PDB file of C-alpha atoms in Angstrom:
ATOM      1  CA  GLU G 662      70.486  36.135  28.949  1.00  0.00           C
ATOM      2  CA  ASP G 663      71.580  39.747  28.529  1.00  0.00           C
ATOM      3  CA  GLN G 664      73.271  40.881  31.701  1.00  0.00           C
ATOM      4  CA  VAL G 665      75.142  43.909  33.065  1.00  0.00           C
ATOM      5  CA  THR G 666      77.211  43.617  36.247  1.00  0.00           C
ATOM      6  CA  GLN G 667      78.919  46.481  38.055  1.00  0.00           C
ATOM      7  CA  SER G 668      81.634  46.310  40.676  1.00  0.00           C
ATOM      8  CA  PRO G 669      82.334  47.236  43.338  1.00  0.00           C
ATOM      9  CA  GLU G 670      78.894  47.899  44.817  1.00  0.00           C
ATOM     10  CA  ALA G 671      80.337  50.685  46.933  1.00  0.00           C
ATOM     11  CA  LEU G 672      83.655  52.533  46.967  1.00  0.00           C
ATOM     12  CA  ARG G 673      85.063  54.981  49.493  1.00  0.00           C
ATOM     13  CA  LEU G 674      87.947  57.145  48.361  1.00  0.00           C
ATOM     14  CA  GLN G 675      90.015  59.882  49.912  1.00  0.00           C
ATOM     15  CA  GLU G 676      90.034  63.106  47.919  1.00  0.00           C
ATOM     16  CA  GLY G 677      92.754  62.794  45.266  1.00  0.00           C
ATOM     17  CA  GLU G 678      92.844  58.977  45.413  1.00  0.00           C
ATOM     18  CA  SER G 679      92.319  57.715  41.848  1.00  0.00           C
ATOM     19  CA  SER G 680      90.400  54.499  41.135  1.00  0.00           C
ATOM     20  CA  SER G 681      88.302  52.648  38.562  1.00  0.00           C
ATOM     21  CA  LEU G 682      84.764  51.312  38.414  1.00  0.00           C
ATOM     22  CA  ASN G 683      83.972  48.214  36.386  1.00  0.00           C
ATOM     23  CA  CYS G 684      81.013  47.307  34.196  1.00  0.00           C
ATOM     24  CA  SER G 685      81.011  43.856  32.614  1.00  0.00           C
ATOM     25  CA  TYR G 686      78.346  42.758  30.168  1.00  0.00           C
ATOM     26  CA  THR G 687      77.110  39.707  28.326  1.00  0.00           C
ATOM     27  CA  VAL G 688      74.805  40.803  25.564  1.00  0.00           C
ATOM     28  CA  SER G 689      74.299  39.896  21.965  1.00  0.00           C
ATOM     29  CA  GLY G 690      74.272  42.741  19.538  1.00  0.00           C
ATOM     30  CA  LEU G 691      75.652  45.559  21.687  1.00  0.00           C
ATOM     31  CA  ARG G 692      74.755  48.854  20.070  1.00  0.00           C
ATOM     32  CA  GLY G 693      76.308  51.107  22.654  1.00  0.00           C
ATOM     33  CA  LEU G 694      77.343  51.339  26.295  1.00  0.00           C
ATOM     34  CA  PHE G 695      76.289  54.270  28.450  1.00  0.00           C
ATOM     35  CA  TRP G 696      77.554  55.699  31.717  1.00  0.00           C
ATOM     36  CA  TYR G 697      75.245  57.768  33.922  1.00  0.00           C
ATOM     37  CA  ARG G 698      75.685  59.576  37.215  1.00  0.00           C
ATOM     38  CA  GLN G 699      72.828  59.578  39.743  1.00  0.00           C
ATOM     39  CA  ASP G 700      72.642  61.886  42.750  1.00  0.00           C
ATOM     40  CA  PRO G 701      70.252  61.115  45.645  1.00  0.00           C
ATOM     41  CA  GLY G 702      66.673  62.053  44.823  1.00  0.00           C
ATOM     42  CA  LYS G 703      67.481  62.735  41.180  1.00  0.00           C
ATOM     43  CA  GLY G 704      67.192  60.862  37.923  1.00  0.00           C
ATOM     44  CA  PRO G 705      70.316  59.545  36.176  1.00  0.00           C
ATOM     45  CA  GLU G 706      72.358  62.146  34.308  1.00  0.00           C
ATOM     46  CA  PHE G 707      74.096  61.175  31.066  1.00  0.00           C
ATOM     47  CA  LEU G 708      77.909  61.076  31.067  1.00  0.00           C
ATOM     48  CA  PHE G 709      79.219  59.054  28.092  1.00  0.00           C
ATOM     49  CA  THR G 710      78.311  56.741  25.246  1.00  0.00           C
ATOM     50  CA  LEU G 711      80.855  54.235  23.901  1.00  0.00           C
ATOM     51  CA  TYR G 712      80.188  52.349  20.687  1.00  0.00           C
ATOM     52  CA  SER G 713      83.106  50.040  19.957  1.00  0.00           C
ATOM     53  CA  ALA G 714      85.984  48.253  21.660  1.00  0.00           C
ATOM     54  CA  GLY G 715      89.007  50.477  22.088  1.00  0.00           C
ATOM     55  CA  GLU G 716      87.001  53.663  22.288  1.00  0.00           C
ATOM     56  CA  GLU G 717      87.705  56.153  25.109  1.00  0.00           C
ATOM     57  CA  LYS G 718      85.883  59.294  26.216  1.00  0.00           C
ATOM     58  CA  GLU G 719      86.877  61.897  28.807  1.00  0.00           C
ATOM     59  CA  LYS G 720      85.106  64.562  30.798  1.00  0.00           C
ATOM     60  CA  GLU G 721      86.927  66.473  33.521  1.00  0.00           C
ATOM     61  CA  ARG G 722      88.196  63.866  36.015  1.00  0.00           C
ATOM     62  CA  LEU G 723      86.343  60.975  34.373  1.00  0.00           C
ATOM     63  CA  LYS G 724      87.497  58.706  31.559  1.00  0.00           C
ATOM     64  CA  ALA G 725      85.455  55.813  30.175  1.00  0.00           C
ATOM     65  CA  THR G 726      86.954  52.934  28.201  1.00  0.00           C
ATOM     66  CA  LEU G 727      85.401  49.953  26.434  1.00  0.00           C
ATOM     67  CA  THR G 728      86.560  46.426  25.581  1.00  0.00           C
ATOM     68  CA  LYS G 729      84.573  43.570  24.075  1.00  0.00           C
ATOM     69  CA  LYS G 730      83.452  42.363  27.501  1.00  0.00           C
ATOM     70  CA  GLU G 731      83.652  45.311  29.877  1.00  0.00           C
ATOM     71  CA  SER G 732      83.915  49.022  30.410  1.00  0.00           C
ATOM     72  CA  PHE G 733      85.837  50.981  32.993  1.00  0.00           C
ATOM     73  CA  LEU G 734      85.122  54.395  34.426  1.00  0.00           C
ATOM     74  CA  HIS G 735      88.410  55.821  35.660  1.00  0.00           C
ATOM     75  CA  ILE G 736      88.262  58.634  38.188  1.00  0.00           C
ATOM     76  CA  THR G 737      91.444  60.680  38.489  1.00  0.00           C
ATOM     77  CA  ALA G 738      92.068  62.746  41.628  1.00  0.00           C
ATOM     78  CA  PRO G 739      88.413  62.705  42.686  1.00  0.00           C
ATOM     79  CA  LYS G 740      86.778  65.481  44.673  1.00  0.00           C
ATOM     80  CA  PRO G 741      83.906  65.240  47.192  1.00  0.00           C
ATOM     81  CA  GLU G 742      81.503  66.549  44.545  1.00  0.00           C
ATOM     82  CA  ASP G 743      82.164  63.391  42.523  1.00  0.00           C
ATOM     83  CA  SER G 744      80.281  61.435  45.185  1.00  0.00           C
ATOM     84  CA  ALA G 745      77.280  59.790  43.508  1.00  0.00           C
ATOM     85  CA  THR G 746      76.052  56.468  42.180  1.00  0.00           C
ATOM     86  CA  TYR G 747      77.505  55.626  38.778  1.00  0.00           C
ATOM     87  CA  LEU G 748      75.363  53.474  36.515  1.00  0.00           C
ATOM     88  CA  CYS G 749      76.303  51.724  33.337  1.00  0.00           C
ATOM     89  CA  ALA G 750      73.797  50.521  30.762  1.00  0.00           C
ATOM     90  CA  VAL G 751      73.912  48.665  27.475  1.00  0.00           C
ATOM     91  CA  GLN G 752      71.735  49.597  24.534  1.00  0.00           C
ATOM     92  CA  LEU G 753      69.661  46.824  23.001  1.00  0.00           C
ATOM     93  CA  ASP G 754      66.263  48.014  21.858  1.00  0.00           C
ATOM     94  CA  LYS G 755      66.145  49.780  25.212  1.00  0.00           C
ATOM     95  CA  LEU G 756      68.734  50.443  27.909  1.00  0.00           C
ATOM     96  CA  ILE G 757      69.540  47.599  30.294  1.00  0.00           C
ATOM     97  CA  PHE G 758      71.132  48.921  33.490  1.00  0.00           C
ATOM     98  CA  GLY G 759      73.546  47.504  36.012  1.00  0.00           C
ATOM     99  CA  THR G 760      72.910  47.998  39.737  1.00  0.00           C
ATOM    100  CA  GLY G 761      75.472  50.788  40.026  1.00  0.00           C
ATOM    101  CA  THR G 762      78.516  51.667  42.100  1.00  0.00           C
ATOM    102  CA  ARG G 763      77.962  54.026  45.014  1.00  0.00           C
ATOM    103  CA  LEU G 764      81.030  56.279  45.242  1.00  0.00           C
ATOM    104  CA  GLN G 765      81.853  58.367  48.294  1.00  0.00           C
ATOM    105  CA  VAL G 766      84.813  60.754  48.204  1.00  0.00           C
ATOM    106  CA  PHE G 767      85.969  62.157  51.539  1.00  0.00           C
ATOM    107  CA  PRO G 768      87.969  65.387  51.985  1.00  0.00           C
TER     108      PRO G 768
ATOM    109  CA  GLY U1420      59.855  72.194  28.588  1.00  0.00           C
ATOM    110  CA  ALA U1421      63.550  72.143  29.213  1.00  0.00           C
ATOM    111  CA  GLY U1422      63.570  68.723  30.845  1.00  0.00           C
ATOM    112  CA  VAL U1423      61.467  65.670  31.607  1.00  0.00           C
ATOM    113  CA  SER U1424      58.854  66.505  34.214  1.00  0.00           C
ATOM    114  CA  GLN U1425      57.290  63.908  36.508  1.00  0.00           C
ATOM    115  CA  SER U1426      54.459  64.293  38.953  1.00  0.00           C
ATOM    116  CA  PRO U1427      53.845  63.842  41.752  1.00  0.00           C
ATOM    117  CA  SER U1428      57.387  63.774  43.137  1.00  0.00           C
ATOM    118  CA  ASN U1429      56.178  61.745  46.116  1.00  0.00           C
ATOM    119  CA  LYS U1430      53.083  59.589  46.572  1.00  0.00           C
ATOM    120  CA  VAL U1431      51.985  57.652  49.632  1.00  0.00           C
ATOM    121  CA  THR U1432      49.052  55.337  49.084  1.00  0.00           C
ATOM    122  CA  GLU U1433      47.244  52.626  50.947  1.00  0.00           C
ATOM    123  CA  LYS U1434      47.577  49.027  49.850  1.00  0.00           C
ATOM    124  CA  GLY U1435      44.841  48.142  47.395  1.00  0.00           C
ATOM    125  CA  LYS U1436      44.358  51.654  46.024  1.00  0.00           C
ATOM    126  CA  ASP U1437      45.064  52.659  42.412  1.00  0.00           C
ATOM    127  CA  VAL U1438      47.689  55.289  41.559  1.00  0.00           C
ATOM    128  CA  GLU U1439      48.530  57.301  38.447  1.00  0.00           C
ATOM    129  CA  LEU U1440      51.999  58.650  37.762  1.00  0.00           C
ATOM    130  CA  ARG U1441      52.526  61.285  35.098  1.00  0.00           C
ATOM    131  CA  CYS U1442      55.439  61.993  32.768  1.00  0.00           C
ATOM    132  CA  ASP U1443      55.798  65.037  30.545  1.00  0.00           C
ATOM    133  CA  PRO U1444      58.687  64.402  28.117  1.00  0.00           C
ATOM    134  CA  ILE U1445      60.901  66.897  26.332  1.00  0.00           C
ATOM    135  CA  SER U1446      59.044  68.479  23.442  1.00  0.00           C
ATOM    136  CA  GLY U1447      59.862  66.710  20.178  1.00  0.00           C
ATOM    137  CA  HIS U1448      61.139  63.528  21.788  1.00  0.00           C
ATOM    138  CA  THR U1449      59.388  60.625  20.109  1.00  0.00           C
ATOM    139  CA  ALA U1450      60.586  57.880  22.464  1.00  0.00           C
ATOM    140  CA  LEU U1451      59.429  57.614  26.084  1.00  0.00           C
ATOM    141  CA  TYR U1452      60.515  55.038  28.661  1.00  0.00           C
ATOM    142  CA  TRP U1453      59.380  54.025  32.143  1.00  0.00           C
ATOM    143  CA  TYR U1454      61.772  52.403  34.602  1.00  0.00           C
ATOM    144  CA  ARG U1455      61.421  51.347  38.235  1.00  0.00           C
ATOM    145  CA  GLN U1456      64.221  51.645  40.803  1.00  0.00           C
ATOM    146  CA  SER U1457      63.805  49.797  44.074  1.00  0.00           C
ATOM    147  CA  LEU U1458      66.017  50.554  47.081  1.00  0.00           C
ATOM    148  CA  GLY U1459      69.576  49.457  46.360  1.00  0.00           C
ATOM    149  CA  GLN U1460      68.625  48.076  42.954  1.00  0.00           C
ATOM    150  CA  GLY U1461      69.380  49.083  39.412  1.00  0.00           C
ATOM    151  CA  LEU U1462      66.828  50.470  37.004  1.00  0.00           C
ATOM    152  CA  GLU U1463      64.267  47.899  35.913  1.00  0.00           C
ATOM    153  CA  PHE U1464      62.725  48.482  32.483  1.00  0.00           C
ATOM    154  CA  LEU U1465      58.926  48.611  32.442  1.00  0.00           C
ATOM    155  CA  ILE U1466      57.618  49.901  29.104  1.00  0.00           C
ATOM    156  CA  TYR U1467      58.546  52.127  26.179  1.00  0.00           C
ATOM    157  CA  PHE U1468      56.710  54.063  23.506  1.00  0.00           C
ATOM    158  CA  GLN U1469      58.184  54.987  20.144  1.00  0.00           C
ATOM    159  CA  GLY U1470      56.158  57.308  17.969  1.00  0.00           C
ATOM    160  CA  ASN U1471      52.940  55.684  16.784  1.00  0.00           C
ATOM    161  CA  SER U1472      54.247  52.119  17.111  1.00  0.00           C
ATOM    162  CA  ALA U1473      52.730  49.652  19.529  1.00  0.00           C
ATOM    163  CA  PRO U1474      54.456  50.029  22.916  1.00  0.00           C
ATOM    164  CA  ASP U1475      56.928  47.451  24.196  1.00  0.00           C
ATOM    165  CA  LYS U1476      55.252  46.258  27.400  1.00  0.00           C
ATOM    166  CA  SER U1477      57.658  43.384  28.014  1.00  0.00           C
ATOM    167  CA  GLY U1478      58.920  44.760  31.347  1.00  0.00           C
ATOM    168  CA  LEU U1479      55.583  45.283  33.068  1.00  0.00           C
ATOM    169  CA  PRO U1480      55.676  43.018  36.155  1.00  0.00           C
ATOM    170  CA  SER U1481      51.963  42.169  36.264  1.00  0.00           C
ATOM    171  CA  ASP U1482      48.629  43.026  34.698  1.00  0.00           C
ATOM    172  CA  ARG U1483      48.072  45.543  37.502  1.00  0.00           C
ATOM    173  CA  PHE U1484      50.487  47.813  35.638  1.00  0.00           C
ATOM    174  CA  SER U1485      49.496  49.715  32.507  1.00  0.00           C
ATOM    175  CA  ALA U1486      50.630  52.825  30.697  1.00  0.00           C
ATOM    176  CA  GLU U1487      49.403  55.048  27.951  1.00  0.00           C
ATOM    177  CA  ARG U1488      50.794  57.920  25.978  1.00  0.00           C
ATOM    178  CA  THR U1489      48.355  60.431  24.617  1.00  0.00           C
ATOM    179  CA  GLY U1490      49.033  62.444  21.481  1.00  0.00           C
ATOM    180  CA  GLY U1491      52.622  61.264  21.386  1.00  0.00           C
ATOM    181  CA  SER U1492      53.448  63.416  24.380  1.00  0.00           C
ATOM    182  CA  VAL U1493      52.353  62.997  28.020  1.00  0.00           C
ATOM    183  CA  SER U1494      52.388  59.497  29.467  1.00  0.00           C
ATOM    184  CA  THR U1495      50.576  58.060  32.474  1.00  0.00           C
ATOM    185  CA  LEU U1496      51.659  54.924  34.324  1.00  0.00           C
ATOM    186  CA  THR U1497      48.788  53.361  36.269  1.00  0.00           C
ATOM    187  CA  ILE U1498      49.175  50.796  39.020  1.00  0.00           C
ATOM    188  CA  GLN U1499      45.956  49.134  40.138  1.00  0.00           C
ATOM    189  CA  ARG U1500      45.398  47.515  43.531  1.00  0.00           C
ATOM    190  CA  THR U1501      48.822  48.581  44.776  1.00  0.00           C
ATOM    191  CA  GLN U1502      50.905  46.182  46.847  1.00  0.00           C
ATOM    192  CA  GLN U1503      53.757  46.934  49.239  1.00  0.00           C
ATOM    193  CA  GLU U1504      56.270  45.472  46.780  1.00  0.00           C
ATOM    194  CA  ASP U1505      55.266  48.228  44.339  1.00  0.00           C
ATOM    195  CA  SER U1506      57.067  50.746  46.573  1.00  0.00           C
ATOM    196  CA  ALA U1507      59.906  52.201  44.508  1.00  0.00           C
ATOM    197  CA  VAL U1508      61.013  55.233  42.538  1.00  0.00           C
ATOM    198  CA  TYR U1509      59.392  55.310  39.112  1.00  0.00           C
ATOM    199  CA  LEU U1510      61.565  57.074  36.538  1.00  0.00           C
ATOM    200  CA  CYS U1511      60.551  58.335  33.133  1.00  0.00           C
ATOM    201  CA  ALA U1512      62.967  59.145  30.321  1.00  0.00           C
ATOM    202  CA  SER U1513      62.609  60.472  26.809  1.00  0.00           C
ATOM    203  CA  SER U1514      64.833  60.590  23.738  1.00  0.00           C
ATOM    204  CA  LEU U1515      64.745  61.862  20.180  1.00  0.00           C
ATOM    205  CA  GLY U1516      64.405  58.301  18.924  1.00  0.00           C
ATOM    206  CA  GLN U1517      65.653  54.768  19.339  1.00  0.00           C
ATOM    207  CA  ALA U1518      68.954  55.291  17.571  1.00  0.00           C
ATOM    208  CA  VAL U1519      71.828  54.567  19.901  1.00  0.00           C
ATOM    209  CA  ASN U1520      73.316  58.034  19.621  1.00  0.00           C
ATOM    210  CA  TYR U1521      70.162  59.561  21.075  1.00  0.00           C
ATOM    211  CA  GLY U1522      70.796  59.619  24.786  1.00  0.00           C
ATOM    212  CA  TYR U1523      68.010  59.314  27.318  1.00  0.00           C
ATOM    213  CA  THR U1524      67.052  62.290  29.482  1.00  0.00           C
ATOM    214  CA  PHE U1525      65.533  61.241  32.788  1.00  0.00           C
ATOM    215  CA  GLY U1526      63.091  62.996  35.036  1.00  0.00           C
ATOM    216  CA  SER U1527      63.623  63.146  38.797  1.00  0.00           C
ATOM    217  CA  GLY U1528      61.151  60.345  39.398  1.00  0.00           C
ATOM    218  CA  THR U1529      58.095  59.678  41.517  1.00  0.00           C
ATOM    219  CA  ARG U1530      58.782  58.023  44.877  1.00  0.00           C
ATOM    220  CA  LEU U1531      55.856  55.692  45.550  1.00  0.00           C
ATOM    221  CA  THR U1532      55.297  54.331  49.042  1.00  0.00           C
ATOM    222  CA  VAL U1533      52.548  51.763  49.611  1.00  0.00           C
ATOM    223  CA  VAL U1534      51.531  51.449  53.263  1.00  0.00           C
TER     224      VAL U1534
END
């Protein structure tokens, strides 16, 4: 069965404390892996798409990487405004989402 | 419009009543998706429409749920005889097509509460 698992469920960081979020997947025929950010009361907002193992993408303090079995979202020197739920999803004929990691960054 | 618009933003309904949720996708986007997000859960796929093809209804949880898309644009998700377990945020997304490099743009969702 196609499955996407994210860990940890929740993460509390001090401002400036770097960390990584994990997304592991078991799917056949991966066409792409997506990272989204979701703020309370809002829909998910697109961050990155990764297509093949070894690929990396960066945006400000965020960097996403992909292997054959998992993806990491690295957050370098986070700020309070990075607080959100981060969702990963794999593309089959539609997106299959993980349950997300709720990140809180404290000043 | 500039983004995906959903209405209403909040809906409280009594158990057993029918509800209709509306999604207005980005102009020109041929693919439209409905997802459900329950408290503390990930996004659960419900249904998608791609152009004039038959919709993929494989995620609809029961026959109380149905959706239509008129004229390749606006979509309505209907839930009949609502139950308390239907309480969730219903999210709509659209994209230029099904190709993987076409990202999804989500609306802000409709928060449905069944009392």
